[in-house]
Coordinates of C-alpha atoms in Angstrom, one line a residue:
M1 CA 0.0 0.0 0.0
Q2 CA 2.8 2.4 0.8
Y3 CA 4.4 1.7 -2.6
R4 CA 1.1 2.4 -4.3
R5 CA 0.8 5.7 -2.5
R6 CA 4.3 6.7 -3.5
M7 CA 3.5 5.8 -7.1
L8 CA 0.4 7.9 -7.1
A9 CA 2.3 10.8 -5.7
T10 CA 4.8 10.7 -8.5
T11 CA 2.3 10.4 -11.3
T12 CA -0.2 13.2 -10.3
G13 CA 0.1 16.4 -12.3
P14 CA 0.3 20.0 -11.2
K15 CA -2.2 21.3 -8.6
T16 CA -2.9 24.3 -10.9
P17 CA -6.0 23.5 -12.9
I18 CA -6.0 23.7 -16.7
D19 CA -7.9 26.4 -18.5
P20 CA -10.0 24.7 -21.3
K21 CA -10.4 28.1 -23.0
A22 CA -6.7 28.9 -23.1
A23 CA -5.4 30.3 -26.4
G24 CA -2.9 27.4 -26.7
P25 CA -1.0 24.7 -24.7
M26 CA 1.7 27.3 -23.6
L27 CA -1.0 29.3 -21.7
R28 CA -3.1 26.4 -20.4
Y29 CA -2.3 27.2 -16.8
Q30 CA -1.9 31.0 -17.1
T31 CA -5.3 32.3 -15.9
N32 CA -5.3 29.8 -13.0
L33 CA -1.8 30.7 -11.6
P34 CA -2.0 32.2 -8.1
K35 CA -1.6 35.9 -7.7
L36 CA 1.5 37.4 -6.2
P37 CA 0.8 37.5 -2.4
V38 CA 1.1 40.3 0.0
P39 CA 3.0 38.9 3.0
A40 CA 1.9 39.7 6.6
L41 CA 3.4 43.0 7.7
S42 CA 4.8 41.7 10.9
A43 CA 6.5 38.8 9.1
T44 CA 8.2 41.0 6.6
L45 CA 9.4 43.5 9.3
Q46 CA 10.9 40.7 11.4
K47 CA 12.6 39.3 8.4
Y48 CA 13.9 42.7 7.5
L49 CA 15.4 43.2 11.0
K50 CA 16.9 39.7 10.8
S51 CA 18.4 40.6 7.4
V52 CA 20.0 43.8 8.5
R53 CA 21.3 42.6 11.9
P54 CA 24.7 41.2 10.5
L55 CA 25.3 44.5 8.7
L56 CA 25.0 46.8 11.7
D57 CA 26.6 47.5 15.1
D58 CA 24.4 47.5 18.2
D59 CA 23.5 51.2 18.1
Q60 CA 22.6 51.2 14.4
Y61 CA 20.4 48.1 15.0
R62 CA 18.7 49.6 18.0
Q63 CA 17.7 52.7 15.9
T64 CA 16.4 50.5 13.1
Q65 CA 14.4 48.4 15.6
Q66 CA 12.8 51.6 16.9
A67 CA 11.9 52.8 13.3
V68 CA 10.3 49.3 12.6
Q69 CA 8.4 49.3 15.9
E70 CA 7.0 52.7 15.1
F71 CA 6.0 51.7 11.6
E72 CA 4.2 48.6 13.0
Q73 CA 2.1 50.3 15.7
P74 CA -1.6 49.4 15.7
G75 CA -3.5 51.9 13.6
G76 CA -0.2 53.5 12.4
L77 CA 0.9 54.3 8.9
G78 CA 2.5 50.9 8.4
Q79 CA -0.9 49.2 8.8
Q80 CA -2.6 51.8 6.6
L81 CA -0.1 51.2 3.8
Q82 CA -0.5 47.4 4.2
E83 CA -4.3 47.7 3.9
R84 CA -3.9 49.8 0.7
L85 CA -1.5 47.3 -0.8
M86 CA -3.9 44.4 0.1
A87 CA -6.7 46.3 -1.5
R88 CA -4.6 46.8 -4.7
A89 CA -3.7 43.1 -4.7
A90 CA -7.4 42.1 -4.3
D91 CA -8.6 44.4 -7.2
P92 CA -9.9 42.0 -9.9
N93 CA -8.6 44.5 -12.5
V94 CA -5.0 44.1 -11.2
V95 CA -3.3 40.9 -12.2
N96 CA -0.1 41.5 -10.2
W97 CA 0.1 44.3 -7.7
M98 CA 3.8 44.9 -8.3
E99 CA 3.9 44.7 -12.1
D100 CA 3.2 48.3 -13.2
W101 CA 5.3 49.9 -10.4
W102 CA 8.2 47.6 -11.0
L103 CA 8.2 48.0 -14.8
D104 CA 8.2 51.8 -14.5
Q105 CA 10.6 52.3 -11.6
A106 CA 13.1 49.5 -12.2
Y107 CA 13.1 49.8 -16.0
M108 CA 11.1 52.2 -18.1
G109 CA 11.5 55.2 -15.9
Y110 CA 15.2 54.4 -15.3
R111 CA 17.2 57.0 -17.4
D112 CA 20.7 55.7 -17.4
P113 CA 21.8 53.9 -20.6
V114 CA 20.5 50.3 -21.0
V115 CA 23.9 49.2 -22.1
I116 CA 26.1 48.4 -19.1
Y117 CA 23.3 49.2 -16.6
V118 CA 20.3 47.2 -17.8
S119 CA 21.2 44.8 -20.6
Y120 CA 22.9 41.4 -20.3
F121 CA 24.6 38.9 -22.5
F122 CA 25.4 35.3 -23.3
L123 CA 28.6 34.2 -25.1
Y124 CA 28.2 30.9 -27.0
K125 CA 30.8 28.2 -27.2
D126 CA 32.3 27.8 -30.7
D127 CA 30.4 25.9 -33.4
K128 CA 33.0 23.6 -34.9
L129 CA 30.7 23.0 -38.0
R130 CA 30.0 26.6 -38.8
R131 CA 33.1 28.8 -38.9
L132 CA 31.9 31.4 -41.4
P133 CA 29.9 34.4 -40.0
A134 CA 27.1 34.2 -42.6
E135 CA 26.8 30.4 -42.1
R136 CA 26.6 30.6 -38.3
A137 CA 24.2 33.6 -38.4
A138 CA 21.9 31.7 -40.7
A139 CA 21.8 28.6 -38.5
I140 CA 21.1 30.7 -35.4
T141 CA 18.3 32.6 -37.3
T142 CA 16.7 29.3 -38.4
A143 CA 16.7 27.9 -34.9
A144 CA 15.4 31.2 -33.4
L145 CA 12.6 31.3 -35.9
E146 CA 11.6 27.8 -34.9
F147 CA 11.3 29.0 -31.3
K148 CA 9.3 32.0 -32.5
K149 CA 6.9 29.7 -34.2
Q150 CA 6.3 27.8 -31.0
V151 CA 5.7 31.1 -29.1
V152 CA 3.3 32.5 -31.8
E153 CA 1.4 29.3 -32.1
K154 CA 1.4 28.9 -28.3
T155 CA 2.7 25.4 -28.4
L156 CA 5.9 26.1 -26.4
S157 CA 6.0 23.7 -23.4
V158 CA 5.2 25.3 -20.1
E159 CA 8.2 25.7 -17.8
M160 CA 7.7 23.8 -14.5
A161 CA 9.3 24.3 -11.1
K162 CA 8.9 21.6 -8.4
G163 CA 6.0 20.1 -10.4
E164 CA 4.1 23.4 -10.7
P165 CA 3.7 25.6 -13.8
M166 CA 5.5 28.9 -14.3
C167 CA 4.1 32.1 -15.8
M168 CA 4.6 32.2 -19.6
D169 CA 3.3 35.7 -20.2
S170 CA 6.6 37.4 -20.8
Y171 CA 7.2 35.4 -24.0
K172 CA 4.8 37.8 -25.8
Y173 CA 7.6 40.5 -25.4
M174 CA 10.3 38.3 -27.0
F175 CA 9.8 38.7 -30.8
N176 CA 8.7 41.7 -32.8
N177 CA 9.0 44.1 -29.8
C178 CA 11.1 47.1 -29.0
R179 CA 11.6 49.5 -26.1
I180 CA 10.8 53.1 -27.3
P181 CA 12.4 56.1 -25.5
K182 CA 10.1 58.7 -24.1
K183 CA 10.2 61.2 -21.2
P184 CA 9.7 60.7 -18.3
S185 CA 9.3 56.9 -18.9
D186 CA 9.9 54.7 -21.9
F187 CA 7.3 52.2 -23.3
E188 CA 7.3 48.9 -25.1
A189 CA 6.1 48.8 -28.7
C190 CA 4.5 45.4 -29.6
F191 CA 4.0 44.4 -33.2
D192 CA 1.9 41.6 -34.6
P193 CA 4.3 38.6 -34.8
V194 CA 2.1 36.9 -37.5
S195 CA 2.2 39.7 -40.0
H196 CA 5.8 40.8 -39.3
N197 CA 8.3 38.3 -40.6
H198 CA 11.6 40.0 -41.1
V199 CA 14.9 40.3 -39.3
V200 CA 17.2 43.3 -39.3
V201 CA 20.8 42.6 -40.0
M202 CA 23.6 45.1 -39.0
R203 CA 26.9 45.2 -40.7
K204 CA 29.5 48.1 -40.7
N205 CA 26.9 50.1 -38.7
K206 CA 24.4 49.8 -41.7
F207 CA 20.9 48.3 -41.4
F208 CA 19.5 45.7 -43.8
V209 CA 16.1 44.0 -43.8
V210 CA 15.8 40.3 -44.7
E211 CA 12.3 39.0 -45.2
T212 CA 12.3 35.5 -43.6
A213 CA 9.7 34.0 -46.0
H214 CA 9.4 34.1 -49.8
E215 CA 6.2 33.0 -51.7
G216 CA 4.7 31.6 -48.5
R217 CA 7.7 29.5 -47.5
Q218 CA 10.3 30.3 -44.9
L219 CA 13.8 30.8 -46.2
S220 CA 16.0 27.8 -45.6
T221 CA 19.3 28.1 -43.7
A222 CA 21.1 28.0 -47.0
E223 CA 19.0 30.9 -48.3
L224 CA 19.5 32.9 -45.2
Q225 CA 23.2 32.4 -45.5
H226 CA 23.1 33.6 -49.0
Q227 CA 21.2 36.8 -47.9
F228 CA 23.7 37.4 -45.0
Q229 CA 26.7 37.0 -47.3
T230 CA 25.1 39.4 -49.7
I231 CA 24.9 41.9 -46.9
I232 CA 28.5 41.4 -45.9
D233 CA 29.6 41.9 -49.5
E234 CA 27.3 45.0 -50.0
A235 CA 28.3 46.6 -46.8
G236 CA 31.9 46.6 -48.0
T237 CA 34.8 47.8 -46.0
S238 CA 33.7 51.4 -45.2
K239 CA 31.6 52.0 -42.1
G240 CA 28.4 53.9 -42.2
L241 CA 27.3 56.7 -39.8
P242 CA 26.3 54.7 -36.7
V243 CA 22.6 55.5 -36.1
G244 CA 22.5 52.6 -33.7
V245 CA 24.8 54.3 -31.2
L246 CA 22.0 56.7 -30.4
T247 CA 20.3 53.9 -28.5
S248 CA 23.3 53.6 -26.2
D249 CA 22.9 57.0 -24.6
N250 CA 21.0 58.3 -21.6
R251 CA 17.3 57.7 -22.2
D252 CA 16.3 61.3 -22.1
R253 CA 19.0 62.2 -24.6
W254 CA 18.0 59.3 -26.8
T255 CA 14.4 60.6 -26.7
E256 CA 15.6 63.9 -28.1
Y257 CA 17.9 62.3 -30.6
R258 CA 15.0 60.1 -31.9
E259 CA 12.7 63.1 -32.3
R260 CA 15.4 64.9 -34.3
L261 CA 16.1 61.7 -36.4
V262 CA 12.4 61.4 -37.3
A263 CA 12.2 65.2 -38.1
A264 CA 15.3 65.1 -40.3
N265 CA 13.4 63.2 -43.1
P266 CA 9.9 61.9 -43.6
A267 CA 11.2 58.4 -44.4
N268 CA 13.2 57.9 -41.2
A269 CA 10.1 57.1 -39.1
S270 CA 9.2 54.1 -41.3
L271 CA 12.8 52.9 -41.3
L272 CA 12.9 53.0 -37.5
E273 CA 9.7 51.1 -37.4
K274 CA 11.2 48.4 -39.7
I275 CA 13.9 47.9 -37.0
E276 CA 11.5 48.1 -34.1
S277 CA 9.0 45.6 -35.6
S278 CA 11.5 43.0 -36.7
D279 CA 11.6 39.5 -35.2
F280 CA 15.1 40.3 -33.8
V281 CA 18.4 41.8 -34.9
I282 CA 21.4 40.0 -36.2
C283 CA 24.7 41.9 -35.6
L284 CA 27.4 40.8 -38.1
D285 CA 30.5 42.4 -36.4
D286 CA 33.8 42.9 -38.2
Q287 CA 35.9 42.2 -35.1
S288 CA 37.3 38.8 -34.0
P289 CA 37.4 38.4 -30.2
F290 CA 39.5 35.5 -29.1
T291 CA 39.6 35.2 -25.3
R292 CA 36.6 34.7 -23.0
D293 CA 37.1 38.2 -21.7
E294 CA 37.2 39.7 -25.2
G295 CA 34.2 37.7 -26.3
S296 CA 32.2 38.6 -23.2
R297 CA 33.0 42.4 -23.6
A298 CA 32.1 42.2 -27.3
C299 CA 28.7 40.7 -26.4
W300 CA 28.2 43.0 -23.4
H301 CA 28.6 46.2 -25.4
G302 CA 30.8 45.8 -28.5
D303 CA 31.9 49.1 -30.0
G304 CA 28.4 50.5 -29.5
R305 CA 27.9 51.3 -33.2
N306 CA 26.8 48.0 -34.8
R307 CA 23.9 47.5 -32.3
F308 CA 20.4 48.6 -31.7
F309 CA 20.3 48.4 -27.9
D310 CA 16.5 48.8 -27.5
K311 CA 15.7 45.4 -29.1
P312 CA 15.0 42.6 -26.6
L313 CA 16.9 40.1 -28.8
Q314 CA 20.2 40.8 -30.6
F315 CA 22.2 37.8 -31.9
I316 CA 25.8 38.7 -32.4
V317 CA 28.1 36.9 -34.9
F318 CA 31.7 37.9 -35.2
E319 CA 34.1 37.8 -38.1
N320 CA 35.8 34.6 -36.8
G321 CA 32.5 32.7 -36.4
K322 CA 32.2 33.2 -32.7
A323 CA 28.7 34.2 -31.5
G324 CA 26.6 35.4 -28.6
F325 CA 23.5 37.2 -27.6
M326 CA 22.5 40.5 -26.0
G327 CA 19.2 41.1 -24.3
E328 CA 17.3 44.2 -23.3
H329 CA 15.9 43.5 -19.9
S330 CA 12.8 45.7 -19.4
C331 CA 9.9 43.3 -20.1
M332 CA 11.7 40.0 -19.9
D333 CA 14.0 38.4 -17.3
G334 CA 16.9 36.2 -18.2
T335 CA 15.1 32.8 -17.6
A336 CA 13.0 33.2 -20.8
T337 CA 15.9 34.3 -23.1
C338 CA 18.2 31.7 -21.5
R339 CA 15.7 29.1 -22.7
L340 CA 15.6 30.6 -26.2
N341 CA 19.4 30.6 -26.4
E342 CA 19.7 27.1 -25.0
Y343 CA 17.2 26.0 -27.6
V344 CA 19.2 27.6 -30.4
C345 CA 22.6 26.3 -29.2
D346 CA 21.4 22.8 -28.1
G347 CA 19.3 22.3 -31.3
L348 CA 22.2 23.2 -33.5
H349 CA 24.7 21.1 -31.5
R350 CA 22.4 18.0 -31.6
N351 CA 21.4 18.6 -35.2
K352 CA 17.7 18.8 -34.2
I353 CA 16.9 21.9 -36.3
D354 CA 15.3 21.6 -39.7
H355 CA 17.5 23.6 -42.0
G356 CA 15.3 23.0 -45.1
S357 CA 16.7 22.6 -48.6
T358 CA 20.3 23.3 -49.5
E359 CA 19.1 24.8 -52.8
V360 CA 18.8 28.6 -53.0
R361 CA 15.7 29.6 -54.9
S362 CA 16.1 32.2 -57.6
G363 CA 13.9 35.2 -57.3
I364 CA 14.3 35.9 -53.6
P365 CA 14.4 39.7 -53.2
K366 CA 17.8 41.2 -52.2
P367 CA 18.1 42.5 -48.6
Q368 CA 16.7 46.0 -48.3
H369 CA 19.2 48.6 -47.1
L370 CA 17.6 51.0 -44.6
D371 CA 19.1 54.3 -45.8
F372 CA 18.6 56.9 -43.1
K373 CA 18.7 60.5 -44.3
L374 CA 20.6 62.5 -41.7
D375 CA 21.0 66.2 -41.3
E376 CA 23.8 68.1 -39.7
R377 CA 22.1 68.1 -36.3
V378 CA 21.6 64.3 -36.2
T379 CA 25.1 63.8 -37.4
K380 CA 26.2 65.9 -34.4
D381 CA 23.9 63.8 -32.1
I382 CA 25.6 60.6 -33.4
A383 CA 29.1 62.0 -32.6
E384 CA 27.9 63.1 -29.1
A385 CA 26.4 59.6 -28.4
E386 CA 29.7 58.0 -29.6
S387 CA 31.7 60.1 -27.2
H388 CA 29.3 59.3 -24.3
F389 CA 29.5 55.6 -25.1
D390 CA 33.3 55.5 -25.4
D391 CA 33.6 57.3 -22.0
L392 CA 31.2 54.9 -20.4
I393 CA 32.9 51.8 -21.6
A394 CA 36.4 53.2 -20.7
R395 CA 35.3 53.4 -17.1
H396 CA 34.3 49.7 -16.9
D397 CA 36.1 46.4 -16.6
L398 CA 35.1 42.8 -17.0
T399 CA 36.8 39.5 -16.5
V400 CA 35.8 35.9 -16.5
L401 CA 36.8 33.1 -14.1
A402 CA 36.3 29.7 -15.8
Y403 CA 36.9 27.5 -12.8
Q404 CA 37.5 23.9 -13.9
S405 CA 38.1 22.1 -10.6
Y406 CA 34.5 21.1 -9.9
G407 CA 30.9 21.9 -10.6
K408 CA 27.4 20.6 -9.9
S409 CA 28.3 16.9 -9.8
L410 CA 30.9 17.2 -7.0
M411 CA 28.7 19.8 -5.1
K412 CA 26.0 17.2 -4.9
K413 CA 28.4 14.6 -3.6
F414 CA 29.3 17.2 -1.0
K415 CA 25.5 17.2 -0.1
C416 CA 25.3 20.9 -0.8
S417 CA 22.9 23.0 -2.8
P418 CA 25.0 24.0 -5.8
D419 CA 23.5 27.5 -5.8
G420 CA 23.9 27.9 -2.1
L421 CA 27.5 26.7 -2.2
T422 CA 28.3 29.1 -5.1
Q423 CA 26.8 32.0 -3.1
M424 CA 29.1 31.1 -0.2
I425 CA 32.1 31.1 -2.5
I426 CA 31.1 34.7 -3.5
Q427 CA 30.7 35.7 0.1
L428 CA 34.0 34.2 1.1
A429 CA 35.8 35.9 -1.8
Y430 CA 34.3 39.3 -0.8
Y431 CA 35.4 38.8 2.8
K432 CA 38.9 37.9 1.7
M433 CA 39.2 41.1 -0.4
F434 CA 37.5 43.6 2.0
G435 CA 37.5 42.0 5.4
V436 CA 33.8 42.6 5.9
S437 CA 30.4 41.3 4.5
R438 CA 28.2 43.8 2.7
P439 CA 24.6 43.7 1.3
T440 CA 24.3 41.1 -1.5
Y441 CA 21.5 40.6 -4.0
E442 CA 20.7 37.3 -5.5
S443 CA 17.8 37.1 -8.0
A444 CA 14.9 34.8 -7.1
Q445 CA 12.3 34.2 -9.7
T446 CA 8.6 34.6 -8.7
R447 CA 7.2 33.2 -12.0
K448 CA 5.0 30.7 -10.1
F449 CA 2.7 33.7 -9.8
Q450 CA 0.8 35.5 -12.6
R451 CA 3.2 37.9 -14.3
G452 CA 5.7 37.3 -11.5
R453 CA 9.2 38.5 -12.2
T454 CA 11.8 38.5 -9.4
E455 CA 12.3 39.0 -5.7
T456 CA 15.6 39.7 -3.8
A457 CA 17.2 36.8 -1.9
R458 CA 19.4 38.6 0.7
T459 CA 22.4 36.4 0.9
V460 CA 24.2 38.0 3.9
T461 CA 22.9 36.4 7.1
T462 CA 24.2 36.2 10.6
E463 CA 25.2 32.6 9.7
S464 CA 27.0 33.6 6.5
V465 CA 29.1 36.2 8.4
A466 CA 30.0 33.6 11.0
F467 CA 31.0 31.2 8.2
V468 CA 33.3 33.6 6.4
K469 CA 35.0 34.8 9.6
T470 CA 35.5 31.2 10.7
M471 CA 36.9 30.2 7.3
E472 CA 39.6 33.0 7.6
D473 CA 40.4 32.2 11.2
V474 CA 43.6 30.2 11.3
Q475 CA 42.7 28.8 14.7
A476 CA 39.3 27.4 13.6
T477 CA 39.0 23.6 13.3
T478 CA 37.8 21.8 10.2
E479 CA 34.7 20.7 12.2
D480 CA 33.9 24.2 13.2
K481 CA 34.3 25.5 9.6
L482 CA 32.0 22.7 8.3
A483 CA 29.4 23.4 10.9
K484 CA 29.4 27.1 10.1
L485 CA 29.2 26.4 6.4
R486 CA 26.2 24.1 6.8
A487 CA 24.4 26.7 8.9
A488 CA 25.0 29.4 6.3
L489 CA 23.8 27.1 3.5
K490 CA 20.6 26.3 5.5
A491 CA 19.9 30.1 6.1
Q492 CA 20.5 30.9 2.4
G493 CA 18.2 28.1 1.2
A494 CA 15.5 29.2 3.6
Y495 CA 15.5 32.8 2.5
M496 CA 15.6 31.7 -1.2
A497 CA 12.5 29.5 -0.6
D498 CA 10.7 32.4 1.0
A499 CA 11.7 34.7 -1.8
V500 CA 10.4 32.4 -4.7
N501 CA 7.1 32.1 -2.8
G502 CA 6.7 35.9 -2.8
H503 CA 7.7 36.3 0.9
G504 CA 10.9 38.2 0.6
V505 CA 11.5 41.6 2.2
D506 CA 12.4 44.0 -0.7
R507 CA 9.4 43.8 -3.0
H508 CA 6.9 44.0 -0.1
L509 CA 8.6 47.1 1.3
F510 CA 8.7 48.5 -2.3
G511 CA 5.0 48.0 -2.5
L512 CA 4.3 49.6 0.8
K513 CA 6.4 52.7 -0.1
N514 CA 4.4 53.0 -3.4
C515 CA 1.2 53.1 -1.4
L516 CA 2.1 56.5 0.2
K517 CA -0.2 59.2 -1.0
A518 CA 0.9 62.6 -2.2
G519 CA 1.7 64.8 0.7
E520 CA 2.1 62.0 3.2
E521 CA 5.3 62.1 5.1
S522 CA 7.6 59.0 4.5
P523 CA 7.8 57.0 7.7
K524 CA 11.1 56.7 9.6
V525 CA 11.7 53.1 8.5
F526 CA 12.2 54.4 4.9
K527 CA 14.2 57.4 5.9
D528 CA 16.5 55.3 8.1
P529 CA 19.9 55.2 6.4
V530 CA 19.9 51.5 7.0
Y531 CA 17.0 51.0 4.6
A532 CA 19.0 52.4 1.7
Y533 CA 22.3 50.8 2.8
S534 CA 20.7 47.3 3.1
S535 CA 19.6 47.4 -0.5
H536 CA 22.8 49.0 -1.8
W537 CA 24.0 45.9 -3.6
Y538 CA 27.8 45.7 -3.3
L539 CA 27.3 42.3 -4.9
S540 CA 24.6 41.8 -7.5
T541 CA 24.5 38.1 -8.3
S542 CA 22.4 35.7 -10.3
Q543 CA 22.7 32.3 -11.9
L544 CA 21.7 31.1 -15.4
S545 CA 23.4 28.0 -16.6
S546 CA 24.0 26.3 -19.9
E547 CA 26.7 23.8 -21.0
H548 CA 26.5 25.7 -24.4
F549 CA 27.5 29.1 -23.0
D550 CA 31.0 30.3 -22.5
G551 CA 30.0 33.6 -20.9
Y552 CA 27.0 35.3 -19.2
G553 CA 26.9 38.6 -17.4
W554 CA 25.9 42.2 -16.9
G555 CA 27.2 45.3 -15.2
Q556 CA 27.3 46.2 -11.5
V557 CA 24.3 48.1 -10.1
V558 CA 26.4 50.4 -7.9
N559 CA 29.8 51.9 -8.7
D560 CA 31.4 50.7 -5.5
G561 CA 30.2 47.1 -6.2
F562 CA 30.4 44.1 -8.5
G563 CA 28.1 42.5 -11.0
C564 CA 28.8 38.8 -10.4
A565 CA 26.9 36.5 -12.8
Y566 CA 27.6 32.8 -12.5
M567 CA 27.0 29.5 -14.2
I568 CA 27.0 26.2 -12.5
K569 CA 28.0 23.5 -15.0
N570 CA 28.3 19.8 -14.4
N571 CA 32.0 19.9 -13.8
A572 CA 32.9 23.6 -13.8
L573 CA 31.9 26.9 -12.4
Q574 CA 32.0 30.2 -14.2
F575 CA 32.0 33.7 -12.8
N576 CA 31.6 36.9 -14.8
V577 CA 33.0 39.9 -12.7
A578 CA 32.1 43.4 -13.8
S579 CA 32.8 46.7 -12.1
V580 CA 34.2 50.2 -12.6
K581 CA 37.9 50.3 -13.2
D582 CA 40.0 51.1 -10.2
L583 CA 37.2 50.5 -7.8
E584 CA 36.8 52.7 -4.8
V585 CA 34.8 51.4 -1.8
H586 CA 34.2 53.6 1.3
G587 CA 37.2 55.8 0.5
E588 CA 39.7 52.9 -0.2
K589 CA 41.0 52.4 -3.7
F590 CA 41.3 48.9 -5.1
W591 CA 43.5 49.1 -8.2
N592 CA 42.6 46.4 -10.7
G593 CA 39.8 45.5 -8.4
T594 CA 37.8 43.4 -10.9
H595 CA 40.8 41.1 -11.5
R596 CA 41.6 40.9 -7.8
F597 CA 38.1 39.8 -7.0
K598 CA 38.3 37.1 -9.7
Q599 CA 41.5 35.8 -7.9
H600 CA 39.7 35.8 -4.6
L601 CA 36.8 33.8 -6.1
E602 CA 39.2 31.2 -7.3
D603 CA 40.9 31.0 -3.9
A604 CA 37.5 30.8 -2.1
A605 CA 36.3 28.0 -4.5
N606 CA 39.6 26.1 -3.7
D607 CA 39.2 26.6 0.0
L608 CA 35.7 25.2 0.0
R609 CA 36.6 22.3 -2.2
D610 CA 39.5 21.4 0.2
L611 CA 37.2 21.8 3.2
L612 CA 34.4 19.6 1.9
M613 CA 36.7 17.0 0.5
T614 CA 37.6 16.1 4.2
E615 CA 34.0 14.8 4.5
L616 CA 34.3 12.7 1.3
E617 CA 37.8 11.2 1.9
P618 CA 36.7 9.0 4.9
E619 CA 33.8 7.7 2.8
A620 CA 36.2 6.9 -0.1
K621 CA 38.3 4.7 2.2
L622 CA 35.4 2.6 3.4

């Protein structure tokens, strides 16, 4: 009977009911997904206090405690804000109480350039079968169009986590979309993916349109390769004026640039729309990055000219056949585009993509060159944007640690959560470099809820601080170090579990703050310096992993911190470290700080391997 119960438990499907009226299999759970919850006020405030405790001395903590107690008083402003937030969440016209606020304040209303500060990248491993740029770009395009077909027809399989479906809503922003600059807040332009079937190809800063179907049939990979090679040949050796670089600037400046670009010639608006409405952009770069660092930087920002940074999908193919991807982050988080890129890379690697006939049909129209008409003022704008971009890039550094000693397989033998252990490597590395633990962000996805996006998992805990201090204590025993590590892993796992269930601290406090009415004085808890400090992310971290990627990353979120993206592969770890050059933290300069942190990551990973091997070695002898 016990065996039968166990079998039934493993064969039952998701608890979320299927919607028989869904537009397609991809959305069959969508309307029945739970709504993002509003946690209990007292639970969030206690969790907040617990999260800031390891960051503060006793006096600072006492002041923060007082601010929290005042906020939580019966009938006080905290309870009023909580009631307003709960009312918003219960409104049948509101799908997700956080969605509009988050999109505006975290993305569309954010005015710094998207490149460096918002966008992210993947660098692919080499394709040994496709060395020529036109050949590789064509194969990537065919694979991406297959994925688009599944999205448009809504046959893409639903992503699941622990047996329950994830929100699939954000896929509507993947193809035929574009962020449009506007003051004071940008917006997303969405075009019909059925009637728009073209890609935009950039070469030598020039734009070309390739229709992806001819006489009702999609172009084969061979035909796409022919079109891309035609573009390479036609673009020649001279570079065009880089209209694309305008998208790299501050959003208010790009808004003004765009208005002047459209005003310069009546045809320019329709040319822009051709780019904005495209399936995606293919950037055929004329540079040949070789090292991981070079390839990562080329995908992260390139030279800024041969890009259109507002597109959510840009596939980048280099002169030497290397390739990668750049994503604009506003409406989609990395889990969706990681799946797209994994589909492309894995499908090509396993030869699962239908490339069509090798014959190139005659009569396929040549690619259309989008010839912008520029006046003197727009030409000046381009020069200004180029200067701003070059200055921005010159201030930033990036390096990759490809750590080959162990990965997920050995971590599981260590009986550790791979993500948790990697977070502790990062914490230990930071402590080695700075001698202190500081606020750390780890992205937790909340896609189990309707239109859920992310929550912050606060990695620094009382347990993690005790762990790093013990690890660096030469007097500490192996047993003590292991005990502290296990406690830190348990605390990290518990906070992450709360976060993915919508019970973190940061988004709830964000919602309460947004419930303040005009003229209402902000409560002490939000004016307390600790509130800002505890979300000043000296370490911004997140994991997306693929065996097919050789790089993944983004920029730091504060100029005295690091962006630390990581991949956990079966037998390797990879860290992408980004920061400003010559980092300065609390008045102390760290020359070559990006590379120094990389070395500390390697040392920390080695230390934890050596520590955990002491548990395995006795077992091996038995």
